[in-house]
Coordinates of C-alpha atoms and ligand atoms in Angstrom, one line a residue:
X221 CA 0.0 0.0 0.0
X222 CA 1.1 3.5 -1.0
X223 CA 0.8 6.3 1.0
X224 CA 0.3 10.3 -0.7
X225 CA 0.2 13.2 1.0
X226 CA -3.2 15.3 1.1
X227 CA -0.8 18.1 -0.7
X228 CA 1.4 16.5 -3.0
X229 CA 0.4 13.6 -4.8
X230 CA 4.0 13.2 -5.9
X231 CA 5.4 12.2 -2.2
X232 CA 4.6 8.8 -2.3
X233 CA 5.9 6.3 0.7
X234 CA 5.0 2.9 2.6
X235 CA 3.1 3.1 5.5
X236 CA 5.9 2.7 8.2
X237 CA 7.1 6.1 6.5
X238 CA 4.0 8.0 6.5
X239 CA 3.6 6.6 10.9
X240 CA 7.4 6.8 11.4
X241 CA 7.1 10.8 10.2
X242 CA 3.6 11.3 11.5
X243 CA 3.5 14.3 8.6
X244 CA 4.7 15.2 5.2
X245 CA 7.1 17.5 4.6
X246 CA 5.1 20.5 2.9
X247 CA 2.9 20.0 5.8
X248 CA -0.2 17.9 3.7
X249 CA -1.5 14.1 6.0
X250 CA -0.3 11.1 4.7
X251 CA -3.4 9.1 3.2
X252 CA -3.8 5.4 1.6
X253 CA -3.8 5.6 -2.3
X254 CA -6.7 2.8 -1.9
X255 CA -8.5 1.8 0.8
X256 CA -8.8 -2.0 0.7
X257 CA -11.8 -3.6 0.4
X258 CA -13.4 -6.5 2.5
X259 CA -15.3 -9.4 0.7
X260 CA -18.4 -10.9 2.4
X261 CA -15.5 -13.9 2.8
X262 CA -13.6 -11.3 5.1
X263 CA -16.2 -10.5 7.2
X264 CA -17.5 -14.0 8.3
X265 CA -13.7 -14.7 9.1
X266 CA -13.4 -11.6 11.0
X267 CA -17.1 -12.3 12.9
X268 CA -15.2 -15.5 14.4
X269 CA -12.3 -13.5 15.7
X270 CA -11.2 -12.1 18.9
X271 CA -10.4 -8.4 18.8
X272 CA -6.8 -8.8 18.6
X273 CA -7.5 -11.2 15.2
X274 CA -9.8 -8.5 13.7
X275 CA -6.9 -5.6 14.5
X276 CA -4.5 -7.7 12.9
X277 CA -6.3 -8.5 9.9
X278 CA -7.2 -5.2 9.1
X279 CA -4.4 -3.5 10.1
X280 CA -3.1 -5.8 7.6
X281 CA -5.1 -4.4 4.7
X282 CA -3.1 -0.6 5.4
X283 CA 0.1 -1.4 6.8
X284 CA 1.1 -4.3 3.8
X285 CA 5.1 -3.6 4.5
X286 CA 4.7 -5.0 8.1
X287 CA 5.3 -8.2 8.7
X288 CA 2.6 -10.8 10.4
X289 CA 5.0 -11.1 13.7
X290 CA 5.0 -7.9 13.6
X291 CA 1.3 -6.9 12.8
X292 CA 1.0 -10.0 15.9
X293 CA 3.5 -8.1 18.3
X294 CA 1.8 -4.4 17.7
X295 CA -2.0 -6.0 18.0
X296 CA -1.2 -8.5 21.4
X297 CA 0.7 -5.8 22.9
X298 CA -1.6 -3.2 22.2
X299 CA -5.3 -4.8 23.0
X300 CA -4.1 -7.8 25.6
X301 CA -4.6 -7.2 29.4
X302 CA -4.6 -3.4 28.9
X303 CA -8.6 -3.0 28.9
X304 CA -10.9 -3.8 32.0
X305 CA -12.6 -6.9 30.1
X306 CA -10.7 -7.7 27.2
X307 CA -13.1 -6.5 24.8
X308 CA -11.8 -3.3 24.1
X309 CA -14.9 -1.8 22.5
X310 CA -18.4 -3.8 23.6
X311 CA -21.3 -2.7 22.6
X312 CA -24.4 -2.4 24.5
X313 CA -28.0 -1.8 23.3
X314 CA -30.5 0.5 24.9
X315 CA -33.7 -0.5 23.3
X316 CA -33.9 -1.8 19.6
X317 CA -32.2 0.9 17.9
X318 CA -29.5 2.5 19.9
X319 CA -26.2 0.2 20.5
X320 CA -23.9 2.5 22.5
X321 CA -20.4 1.6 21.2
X322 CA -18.3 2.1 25.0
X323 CA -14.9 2.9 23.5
X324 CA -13.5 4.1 27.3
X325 CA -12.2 0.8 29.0
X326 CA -8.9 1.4 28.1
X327 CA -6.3 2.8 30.8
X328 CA -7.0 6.6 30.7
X329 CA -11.1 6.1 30.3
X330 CA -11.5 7.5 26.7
X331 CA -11.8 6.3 23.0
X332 CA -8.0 7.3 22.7
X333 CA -6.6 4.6 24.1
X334 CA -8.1 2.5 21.4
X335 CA -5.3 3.9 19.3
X336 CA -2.5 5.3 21.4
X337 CA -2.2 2.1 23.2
X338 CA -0.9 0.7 20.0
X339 CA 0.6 3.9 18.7
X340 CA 4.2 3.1 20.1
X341 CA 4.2 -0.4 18.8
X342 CA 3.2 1.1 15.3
X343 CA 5.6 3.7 15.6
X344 CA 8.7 1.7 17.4
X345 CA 8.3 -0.4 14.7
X346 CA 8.1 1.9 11.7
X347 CA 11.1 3.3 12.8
X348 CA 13.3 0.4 13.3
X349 CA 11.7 0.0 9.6
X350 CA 12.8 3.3 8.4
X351 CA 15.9 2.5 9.8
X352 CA 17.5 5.8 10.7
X353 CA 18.3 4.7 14.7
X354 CA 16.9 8.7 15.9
X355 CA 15.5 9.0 18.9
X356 CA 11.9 9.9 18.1
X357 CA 10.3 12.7 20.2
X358 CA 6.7 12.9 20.2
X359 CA 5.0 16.0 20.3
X360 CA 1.1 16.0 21.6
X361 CA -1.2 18.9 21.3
X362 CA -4.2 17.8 23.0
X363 CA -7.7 19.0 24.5
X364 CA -7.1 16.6 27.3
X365 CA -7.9 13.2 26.4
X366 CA -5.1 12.4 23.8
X367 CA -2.3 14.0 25.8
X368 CA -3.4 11.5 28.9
X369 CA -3.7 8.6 26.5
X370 CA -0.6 8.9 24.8
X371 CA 1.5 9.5 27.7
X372 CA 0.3 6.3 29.4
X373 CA 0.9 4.9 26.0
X374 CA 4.5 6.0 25.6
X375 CA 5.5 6.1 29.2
X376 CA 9.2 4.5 29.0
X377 CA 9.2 3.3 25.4
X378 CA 12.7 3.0 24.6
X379 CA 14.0 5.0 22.1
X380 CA 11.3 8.0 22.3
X381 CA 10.4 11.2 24.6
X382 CA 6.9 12.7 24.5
X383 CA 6.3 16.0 25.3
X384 CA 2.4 17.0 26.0
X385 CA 1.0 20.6 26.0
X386 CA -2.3 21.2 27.2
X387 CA -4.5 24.7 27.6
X388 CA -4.4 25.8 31.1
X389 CA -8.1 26.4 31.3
X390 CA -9.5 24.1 28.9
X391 CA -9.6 20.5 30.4
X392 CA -11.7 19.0 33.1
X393 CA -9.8 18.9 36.4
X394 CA -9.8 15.2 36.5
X395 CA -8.3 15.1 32.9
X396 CA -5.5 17.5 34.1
X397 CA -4.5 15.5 37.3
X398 CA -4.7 12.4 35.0
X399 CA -2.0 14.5 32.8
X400 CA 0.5 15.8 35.7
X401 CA 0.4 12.8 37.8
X402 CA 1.8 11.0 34.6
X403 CA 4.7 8.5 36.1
X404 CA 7.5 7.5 33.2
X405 CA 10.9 8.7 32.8
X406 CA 10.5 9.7 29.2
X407 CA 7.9 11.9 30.0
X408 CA 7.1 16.1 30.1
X409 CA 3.5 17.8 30.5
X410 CA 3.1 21.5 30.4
X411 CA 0.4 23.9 29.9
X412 CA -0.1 27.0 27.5
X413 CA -1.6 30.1 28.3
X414 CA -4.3 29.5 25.3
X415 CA -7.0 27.0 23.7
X416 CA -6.5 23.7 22.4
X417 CA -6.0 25.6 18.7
X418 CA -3.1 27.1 19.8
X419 CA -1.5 24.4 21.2
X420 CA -2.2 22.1 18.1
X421 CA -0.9 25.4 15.8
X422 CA 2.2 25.3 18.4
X423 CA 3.0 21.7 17.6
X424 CA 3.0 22.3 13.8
X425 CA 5.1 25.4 13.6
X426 CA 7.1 23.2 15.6
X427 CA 7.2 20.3 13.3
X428 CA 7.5 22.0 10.2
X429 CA 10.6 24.6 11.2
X430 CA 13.4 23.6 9.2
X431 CA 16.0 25.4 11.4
X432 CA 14.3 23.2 14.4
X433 CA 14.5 20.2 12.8
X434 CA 18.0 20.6 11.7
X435 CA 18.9 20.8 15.4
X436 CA 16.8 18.0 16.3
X437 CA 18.7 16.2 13.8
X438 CA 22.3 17.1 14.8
X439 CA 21.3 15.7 18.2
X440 CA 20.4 12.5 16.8
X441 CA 16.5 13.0 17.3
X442 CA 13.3 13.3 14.8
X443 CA 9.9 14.3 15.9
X444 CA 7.2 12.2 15.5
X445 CA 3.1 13.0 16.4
X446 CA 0.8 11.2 18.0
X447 CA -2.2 13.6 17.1
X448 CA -4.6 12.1 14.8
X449 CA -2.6 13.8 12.4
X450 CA -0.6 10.8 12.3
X451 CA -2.0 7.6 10.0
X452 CA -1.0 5.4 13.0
X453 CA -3.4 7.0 15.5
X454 CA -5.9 6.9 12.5
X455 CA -6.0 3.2 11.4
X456 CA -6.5 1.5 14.4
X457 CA -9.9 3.8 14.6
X458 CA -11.4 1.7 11.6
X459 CA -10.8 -1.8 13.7
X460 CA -13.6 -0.7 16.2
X461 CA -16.3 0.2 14.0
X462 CA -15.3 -3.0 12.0
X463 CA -16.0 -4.7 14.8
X464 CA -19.0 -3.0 15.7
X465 CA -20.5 -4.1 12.2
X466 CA -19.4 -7.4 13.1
X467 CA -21.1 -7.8 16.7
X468 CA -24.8 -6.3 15.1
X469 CA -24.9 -8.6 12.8
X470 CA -25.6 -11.3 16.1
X471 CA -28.8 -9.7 15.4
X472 CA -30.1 -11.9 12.9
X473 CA -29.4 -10.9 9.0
X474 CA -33.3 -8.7 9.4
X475 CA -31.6 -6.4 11.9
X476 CA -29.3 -4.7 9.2
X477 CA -31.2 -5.1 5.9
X478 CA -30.8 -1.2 5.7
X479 CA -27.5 -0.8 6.8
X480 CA -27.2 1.4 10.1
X481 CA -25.9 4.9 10.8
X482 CA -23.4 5.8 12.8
X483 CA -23.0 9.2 15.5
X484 CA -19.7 10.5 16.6
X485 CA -19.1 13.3 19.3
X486 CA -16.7 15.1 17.1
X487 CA -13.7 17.6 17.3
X488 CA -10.5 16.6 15.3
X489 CA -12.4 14.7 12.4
X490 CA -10.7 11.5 13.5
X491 CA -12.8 9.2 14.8
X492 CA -15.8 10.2 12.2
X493 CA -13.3 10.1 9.5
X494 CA -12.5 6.3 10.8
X495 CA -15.9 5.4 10.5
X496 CA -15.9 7.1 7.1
X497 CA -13.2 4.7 6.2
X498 CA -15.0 1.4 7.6
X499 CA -17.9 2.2 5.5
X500 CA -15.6 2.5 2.1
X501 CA -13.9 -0.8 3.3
X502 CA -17.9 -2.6 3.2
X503 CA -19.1 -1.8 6.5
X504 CA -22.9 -1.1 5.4
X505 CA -22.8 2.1 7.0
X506 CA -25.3 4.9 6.3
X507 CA -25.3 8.2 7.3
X508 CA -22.5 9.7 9.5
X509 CA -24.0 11.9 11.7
X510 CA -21.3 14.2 13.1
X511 CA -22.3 15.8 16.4
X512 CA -20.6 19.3 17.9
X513 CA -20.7 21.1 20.7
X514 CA -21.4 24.9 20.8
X515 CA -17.8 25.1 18.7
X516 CA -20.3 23.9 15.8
X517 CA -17.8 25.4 13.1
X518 CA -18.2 21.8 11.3
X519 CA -22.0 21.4 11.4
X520 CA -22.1 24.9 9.8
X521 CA -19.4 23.8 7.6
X522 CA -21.9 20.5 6.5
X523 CA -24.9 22.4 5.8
X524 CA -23.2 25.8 3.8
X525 CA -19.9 23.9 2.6
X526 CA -18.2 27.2 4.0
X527 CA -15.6 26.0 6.9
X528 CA -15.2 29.3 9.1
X529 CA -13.1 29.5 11.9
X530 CA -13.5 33.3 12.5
X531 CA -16.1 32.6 15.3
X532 CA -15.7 32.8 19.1
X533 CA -14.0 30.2 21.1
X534 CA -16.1 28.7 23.7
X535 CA -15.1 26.5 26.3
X536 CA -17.8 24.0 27.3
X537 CA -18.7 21.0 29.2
X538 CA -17.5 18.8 26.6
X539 CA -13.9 20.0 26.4
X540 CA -12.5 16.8 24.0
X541 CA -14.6 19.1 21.2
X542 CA -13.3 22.4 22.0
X543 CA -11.8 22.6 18.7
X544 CA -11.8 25.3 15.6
X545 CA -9.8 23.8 13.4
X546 CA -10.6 20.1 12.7
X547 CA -7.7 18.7 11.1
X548 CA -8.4 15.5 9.4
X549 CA -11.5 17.2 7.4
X550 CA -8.2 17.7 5.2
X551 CA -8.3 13.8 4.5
X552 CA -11.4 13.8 3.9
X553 CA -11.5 16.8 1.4
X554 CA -8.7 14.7 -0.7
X555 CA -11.1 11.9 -1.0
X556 CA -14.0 13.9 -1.7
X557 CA -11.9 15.7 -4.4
X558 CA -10.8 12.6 -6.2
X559 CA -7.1 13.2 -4.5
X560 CA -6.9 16.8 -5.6
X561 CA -4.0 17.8 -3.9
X562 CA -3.7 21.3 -5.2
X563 CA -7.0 22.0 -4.1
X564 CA -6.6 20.3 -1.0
X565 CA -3.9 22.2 -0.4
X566 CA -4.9 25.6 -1.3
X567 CA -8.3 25.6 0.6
X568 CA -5.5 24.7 3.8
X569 CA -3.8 27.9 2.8
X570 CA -6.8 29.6 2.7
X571 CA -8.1 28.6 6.1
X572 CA -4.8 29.5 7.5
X573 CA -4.2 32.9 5.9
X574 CA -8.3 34.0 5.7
X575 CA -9.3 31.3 8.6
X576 CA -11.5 30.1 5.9
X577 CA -12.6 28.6 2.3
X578 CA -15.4 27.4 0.5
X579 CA -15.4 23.8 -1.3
X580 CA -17.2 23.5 -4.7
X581 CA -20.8 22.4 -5.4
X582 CA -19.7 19.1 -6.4
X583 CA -17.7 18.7 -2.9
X584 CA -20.9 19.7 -1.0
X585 CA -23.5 17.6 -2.2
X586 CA -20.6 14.4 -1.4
X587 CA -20.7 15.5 2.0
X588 CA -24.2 16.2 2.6
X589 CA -25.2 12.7 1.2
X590 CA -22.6 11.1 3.5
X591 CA -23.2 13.3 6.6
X592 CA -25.6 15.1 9.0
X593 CA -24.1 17.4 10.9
X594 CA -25.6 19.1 14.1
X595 CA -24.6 20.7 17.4
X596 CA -26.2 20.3 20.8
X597 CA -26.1 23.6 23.8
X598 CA -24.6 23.5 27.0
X599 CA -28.2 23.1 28.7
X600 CA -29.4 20.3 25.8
X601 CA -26.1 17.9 26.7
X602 CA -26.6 18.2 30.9
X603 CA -30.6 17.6 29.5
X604 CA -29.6 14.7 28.0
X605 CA -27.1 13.1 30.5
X606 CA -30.4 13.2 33.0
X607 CA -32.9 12.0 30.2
X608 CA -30.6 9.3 28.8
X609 CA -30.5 8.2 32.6
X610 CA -33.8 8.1 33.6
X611 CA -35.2 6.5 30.3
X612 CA -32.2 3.6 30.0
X613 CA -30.9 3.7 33.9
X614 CA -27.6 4.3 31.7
X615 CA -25.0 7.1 32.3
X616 CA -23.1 9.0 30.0
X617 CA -20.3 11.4 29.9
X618 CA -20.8 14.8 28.3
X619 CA -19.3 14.2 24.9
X620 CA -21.4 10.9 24.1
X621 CA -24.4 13.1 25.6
X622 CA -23.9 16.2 22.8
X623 CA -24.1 13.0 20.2
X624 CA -27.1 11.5 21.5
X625 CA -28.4 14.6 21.6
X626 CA -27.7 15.5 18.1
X627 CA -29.1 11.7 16.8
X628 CA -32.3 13.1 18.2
X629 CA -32.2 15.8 15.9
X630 CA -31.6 13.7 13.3
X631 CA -34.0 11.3 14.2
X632 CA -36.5 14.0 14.1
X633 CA -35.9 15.7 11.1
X634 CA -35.7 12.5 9.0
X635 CA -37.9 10.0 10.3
X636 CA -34.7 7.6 9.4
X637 CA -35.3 4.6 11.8
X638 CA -32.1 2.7 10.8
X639 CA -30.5 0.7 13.7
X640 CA -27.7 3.0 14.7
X641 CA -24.2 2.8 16.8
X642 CA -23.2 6.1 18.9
X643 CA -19.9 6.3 19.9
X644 CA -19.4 6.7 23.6
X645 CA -16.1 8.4 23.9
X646 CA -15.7 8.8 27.4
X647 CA -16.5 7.6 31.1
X648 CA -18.7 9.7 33.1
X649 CA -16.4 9.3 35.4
X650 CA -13.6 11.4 34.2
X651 CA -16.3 14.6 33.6
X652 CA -18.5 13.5 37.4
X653 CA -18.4 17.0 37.8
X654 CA -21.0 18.2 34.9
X655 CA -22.2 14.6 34.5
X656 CA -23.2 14.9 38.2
X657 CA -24.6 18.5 38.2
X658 CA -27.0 17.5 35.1
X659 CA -28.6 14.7 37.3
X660 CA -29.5 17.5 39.6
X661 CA -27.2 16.9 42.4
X662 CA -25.3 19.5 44.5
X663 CA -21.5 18.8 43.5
X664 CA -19.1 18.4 46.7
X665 CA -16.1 20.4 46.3
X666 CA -13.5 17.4 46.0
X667 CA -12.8 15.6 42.4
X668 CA -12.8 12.1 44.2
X669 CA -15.9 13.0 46.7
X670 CA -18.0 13.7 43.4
X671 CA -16.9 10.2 41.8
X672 CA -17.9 8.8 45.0
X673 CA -21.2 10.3 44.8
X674 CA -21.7 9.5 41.5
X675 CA -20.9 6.1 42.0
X676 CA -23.6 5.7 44.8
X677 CA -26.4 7.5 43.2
X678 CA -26.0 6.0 40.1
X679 CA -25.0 2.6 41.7
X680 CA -21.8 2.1 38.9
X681 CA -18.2 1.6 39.7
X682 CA -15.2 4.3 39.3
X683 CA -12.8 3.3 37.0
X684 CA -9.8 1.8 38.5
X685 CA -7.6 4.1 36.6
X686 CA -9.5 7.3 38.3
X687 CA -9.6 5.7 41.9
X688 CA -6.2 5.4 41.6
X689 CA -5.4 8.9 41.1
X690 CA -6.0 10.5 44.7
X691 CA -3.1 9.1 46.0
X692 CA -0.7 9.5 43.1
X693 CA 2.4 12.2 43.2
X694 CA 1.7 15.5 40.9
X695 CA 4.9 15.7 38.7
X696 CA 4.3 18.3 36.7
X697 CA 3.3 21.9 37.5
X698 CA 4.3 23.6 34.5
X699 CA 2.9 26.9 32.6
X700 CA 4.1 28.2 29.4
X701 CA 3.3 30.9 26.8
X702 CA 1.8 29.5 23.6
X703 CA 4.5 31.6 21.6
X704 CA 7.3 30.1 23.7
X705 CA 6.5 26.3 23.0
X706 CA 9.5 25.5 20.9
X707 CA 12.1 27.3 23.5
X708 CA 10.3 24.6 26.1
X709 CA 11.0 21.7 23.4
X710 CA 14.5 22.8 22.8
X711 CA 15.3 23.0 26.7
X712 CA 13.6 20.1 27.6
X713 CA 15.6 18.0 25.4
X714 CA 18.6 19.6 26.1
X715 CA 19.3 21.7 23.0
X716 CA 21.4 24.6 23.0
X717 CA 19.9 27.3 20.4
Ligands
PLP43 C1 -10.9 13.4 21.3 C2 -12.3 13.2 21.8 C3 -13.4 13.5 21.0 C4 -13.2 14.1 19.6 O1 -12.7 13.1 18.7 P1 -12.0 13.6 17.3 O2 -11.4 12.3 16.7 O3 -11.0 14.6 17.7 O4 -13.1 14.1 16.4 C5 -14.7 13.3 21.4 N1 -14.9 12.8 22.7 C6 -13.8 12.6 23.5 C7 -14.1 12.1 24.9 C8 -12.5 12.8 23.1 O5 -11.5 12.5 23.9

C-alpha cells in the first residue's frame, strides 16, 4: 500500500514512512492511495475472531510492509490485558435501535486509548523500519484526552520522549490530574496560556521549522506525532467500527437489511473520518452523523460547505470538542476531491491565511449525502445526560451526551429509523463533575468525593484508573506561553539554540 500526501500527490511512501514521520514534509497528512476492500469472505472470518485477530487483519489491509510477527507483536501488545474486560470496545443496546459503542475501557477512560495504546508499537516499529536509529520525540497537542492517552501509552518506550502541552483552562480537572500525575521517565506535560487551537498550531510550527528540525537532527533526534494527524493514530480507529458491524450482525441478518448509521461526538475529524473509512472498506454504514458542541464550526461547515473558523471560542462542558480547526476534514476533502492535492492544499492555505474557504458544489453535495451534521447547547447535553439516565438507567459522559443529543435531531428531522451505533467516547467518570450536576445533584467540592457520589447515586463503579489517582504524586506543574512552545522543546531535550 502507497501512501500520498493530502498536498502532493507526488510524495509517495509505505506506511511505516507515513507513521514513522507522522507528517509530510510540505505539511499535507499522509493518506492510503486505496483503501482495501473487505469481501463478504472477510467479514464471516473476521465475525469469528477475537479483537486482537480483527486488529490484525485489518491492520493488515493498510500497513502491507509489516510483517505478520509484527502486525502479531503491535495488536497483542496493544489490546491484551490493557482493557478492564478484554473487549476493548463492547457494545451495548438501549432498546432496539440504539447500541452505545463504549470505546472508554482502556487505561486513561476515553476512546484514545483504542489507538494510542498501540501507537508506540506502530511507531517503534516503523522506525526500526525506516531505519535511521533517531531517537523519536513525540510532540502532543491535545484538548485533554489524547495528551493522557498517549502519555500512558508512551511512558518508558525505549528510544522516544513525548512532550504533552495542554490549555491551562481548557480540560476537566480530572483530565488535568490524570496528565500531571503522569509516572514515566520519558515523560514532560506542560500547559499553554491559550486554547487547544493554539497548542495544536504550536506543535505544527514546531514540526514543520526547518532550522528546528536541523537541530533536532544534529542531536540524533526526529519528531514524531501522536495527534490524529498521524496515520498510526488513525488506522486503528477503523478496527472498532469493524468490529461493531461485526457484533450487530448477532442480530439476525433482518436487523441490518438497511445498513445502520453511525453518530460520533466530534472535534478533530478523526474518529468520524475512521468510521468514514469502515464504510468504504464494506461496513454497510449509512449516514455519518457528526455531532458538535457549541464550537459547531463543522455542522455549519456540512450544511453551507463554508468552513469558518473566525467565530468565538467557547469553552464548554464537553472540552475533548473544543476545537476550531478540525484537522483531518483535510483527508477527507482529498477523497471527496478525487485526490486533488492542489486544491486540498490551497483551501489549507486559505483557512490559514483568511481562517477560511469554501469547497465547490460538487464537494458539498458528497458531503451532505454522507453526513448530518448538528450541534447540541450546553443546557441540551446536561438535558440529556439526565434523560438518557432516567429513560435507559444508563449514564453517559458529556461528549457521548452532545451525540445523543444530536441523533435526536436527526431522528427528528428524518424520520430515518435505521438501527444506529453512537460512539461513547468517554467515562462519566472522568467529567462527574457536569455529569453529576445535570442529574440535579449539588456537586461536593473534592474531584474524588463527586466520583464517590456519583458512583452511589448511580450505583456504577469508578474506574480503577481514576480511583487510583488521589493518592498518586503530581509531577508536573508547569505553565508556558503559547508563543514560547519551541524554547520549552528545545530546553527540555537539552538543546542549545
Ligand atoms: C478526542 C475526543 C473527541 C473528539 O474526537 P475527534 O477524533 O477529535 O473528532 C470526542 N470525545 C472525547 C471524549 C474525546 O476524547
Amino acid at each position: 500500500m502507497i501512501y500520498n500526501s493530502t498536498r502532493n500527490n507526488e510524495q509517495k511512501a509505505e506506511a511505516a514512512y507515513a507513521i514513522a514521520h507522522g507528517i509530510s514534509k510540505e505539511g499535507g497528512l499522509f493518506v492510503p492511495q486505496t483503501i482495501p476492500a473487505l469481501t463478504n469472505e472477510d467479514f464471516k472470518a473476521l465475525k469469528g475472531m477475537n479483537y486482537v485477530d480483527r486488529a490484525k487483519y485489518i491492520l493488515g489491509r493498510f500497513l502491507t510492509d509489516f510483517t505478520e510477527e509484527e502486525l502479531e507483536y503491535c495488536a497483542k501488545g496493544a489490546y491484551l490485558g490493557t482493557f478492564d474486560n478484554d473487549q476493548p470496545a463492547p457494545l451495548k443496546a438501549l432498546d432496539d435501535q440504539i447500541n452505545v459503542l463504549e470505546l472508554w475501557h482502556g487505561p486513561t477512560c476515553a476512546f484514545k486509548d483504542l489507538a494510542l495504546q498501540i501507537l508506540p508499537y506502530l511507531l517503534t516499529t516503523s522506525s526500526k523500519k525506516v531505519g535511521d536509529g533517531k531517537k523519536t520525540v513525540i510532540l502532543v497537542a491535545t484538548s485533554g484526552d489524547t495528551g493522557k492517552a498517549a502519555l500512558e501509552g508512551f511512558k518508558d518506550v525505549p528510544g522516544t520522549e513525548i512532550m504533552v502541552f495542554y490549555p491551562n483552562d481548557g480540560v476537566s480537572a480530572m483530565q488535568q490530574l490524570q496528565m500531571n500525575t503522569q509516572k514515566g521517565e520519558n515523560v514532560y506535560v506542560c500547559a499553554i496560556n491559550g486554547n487547544f487551537d493554539d497548542a495544536q498550531t504550536g506543535v505544527k510550527t514546531i514540526f514543520t521549522n526547518d532550522d528546528i528540525k536541523n537541530l533536532l537532527a544534529e542531536n540524533n533526534m526526529d519528531f514524531s506525532s501522536a495527534n490524529s494527524i498521524n496515520w498510526g493514530r488513525l488506522a486503528p480507529q477503523i478496527i472498532y467500527y469493524v468490529s461493531a458491524y461485526l457484533d450487530l450482525m448477532d442480530k439476525g441478518e433482518d436487523y441490518l437489511k438497511d445498513g445502520f448509521n453511525v453518530v460520533v461526538p466530534t472535534g478533530n475529524f478523526g474518529n468520524i473520518l475512521a468510521a468514514y473509512y469502515a464504510r468504504q472498506m464494506g461496513a454497510p454504514i449509512k449516514k455519518l452523523i457528526c455531532a458538535s458542541n457549541n464550537n459547531n464550526v463543522l455542522s455549519d461547515f456540512l450544511k453551507t460547505g463554508t468552513y469558518d473558523r473566525n467565530r468565538d471560542f467557547f469553552t464548554t462542558i464537553s472540552p475533548s470538542m473544543d476545537i476550531l480547526i478540525s484537522s483531518n476534514l483535510e483527508r477527507m476533502l482529498y477523497e471527496l476531491t478525487g485526490h486533488n492535492d492542489k486544491q486540498v492544499a490551497a483551501w489549507q492555505d486559505a483557512l490559514k491565511n483568511d481562517g477560511k474557504y469554501t469547497v465547490t458544489e460538487d464537494v458539498l453535495a458528497k458531503l451532505k449525502d454522507l453526513f448530518f451534521g448538528g450541534y447540541c447547547s450546553e443546557e441540551n447535553t446536561s438535558k440529556t445526560i439526565k434523560n438518557v439516565y432516567e429513560k435507559y438507567g444508563y449514564l453517559i459522559d458529556t461528549h457521548t451526551a452532545v451525540a445523543v443529543s444530536v441523533y435526536e435531531d436527526y431522528k427528528a428531522e428524518t424520520g430515518d429509523n435505521r438501527p444506529t451505533v453512537i460512539a461513547s467516547t468517554a467515562s462519566p467518570y472522568k467529567f462527574a463533575n457536569s455529569v453529576l450536576e445535570a442529574l440535579g445533584e449539588t456537586v461536593p467540592e473534592d474531584e474524588f468525593d463527586i466520583a464517590e457520589k456519583l458512583s452511589a447515586i448511580t450505583n456504577t463503579e469508578i474506574p480503577a484508573p481514576i480511583a487510583a489517582l488521589r493518592t498518586a504524586e503530581i509531577r508536573f506543574n508547569n505553565v508556558c506561553e503559547k508563543d514560547d512552545m519551541n524554547k520549552v522543546v528545545l530546553n527540555h531535550l537539552g538543546i542549545t539554540f
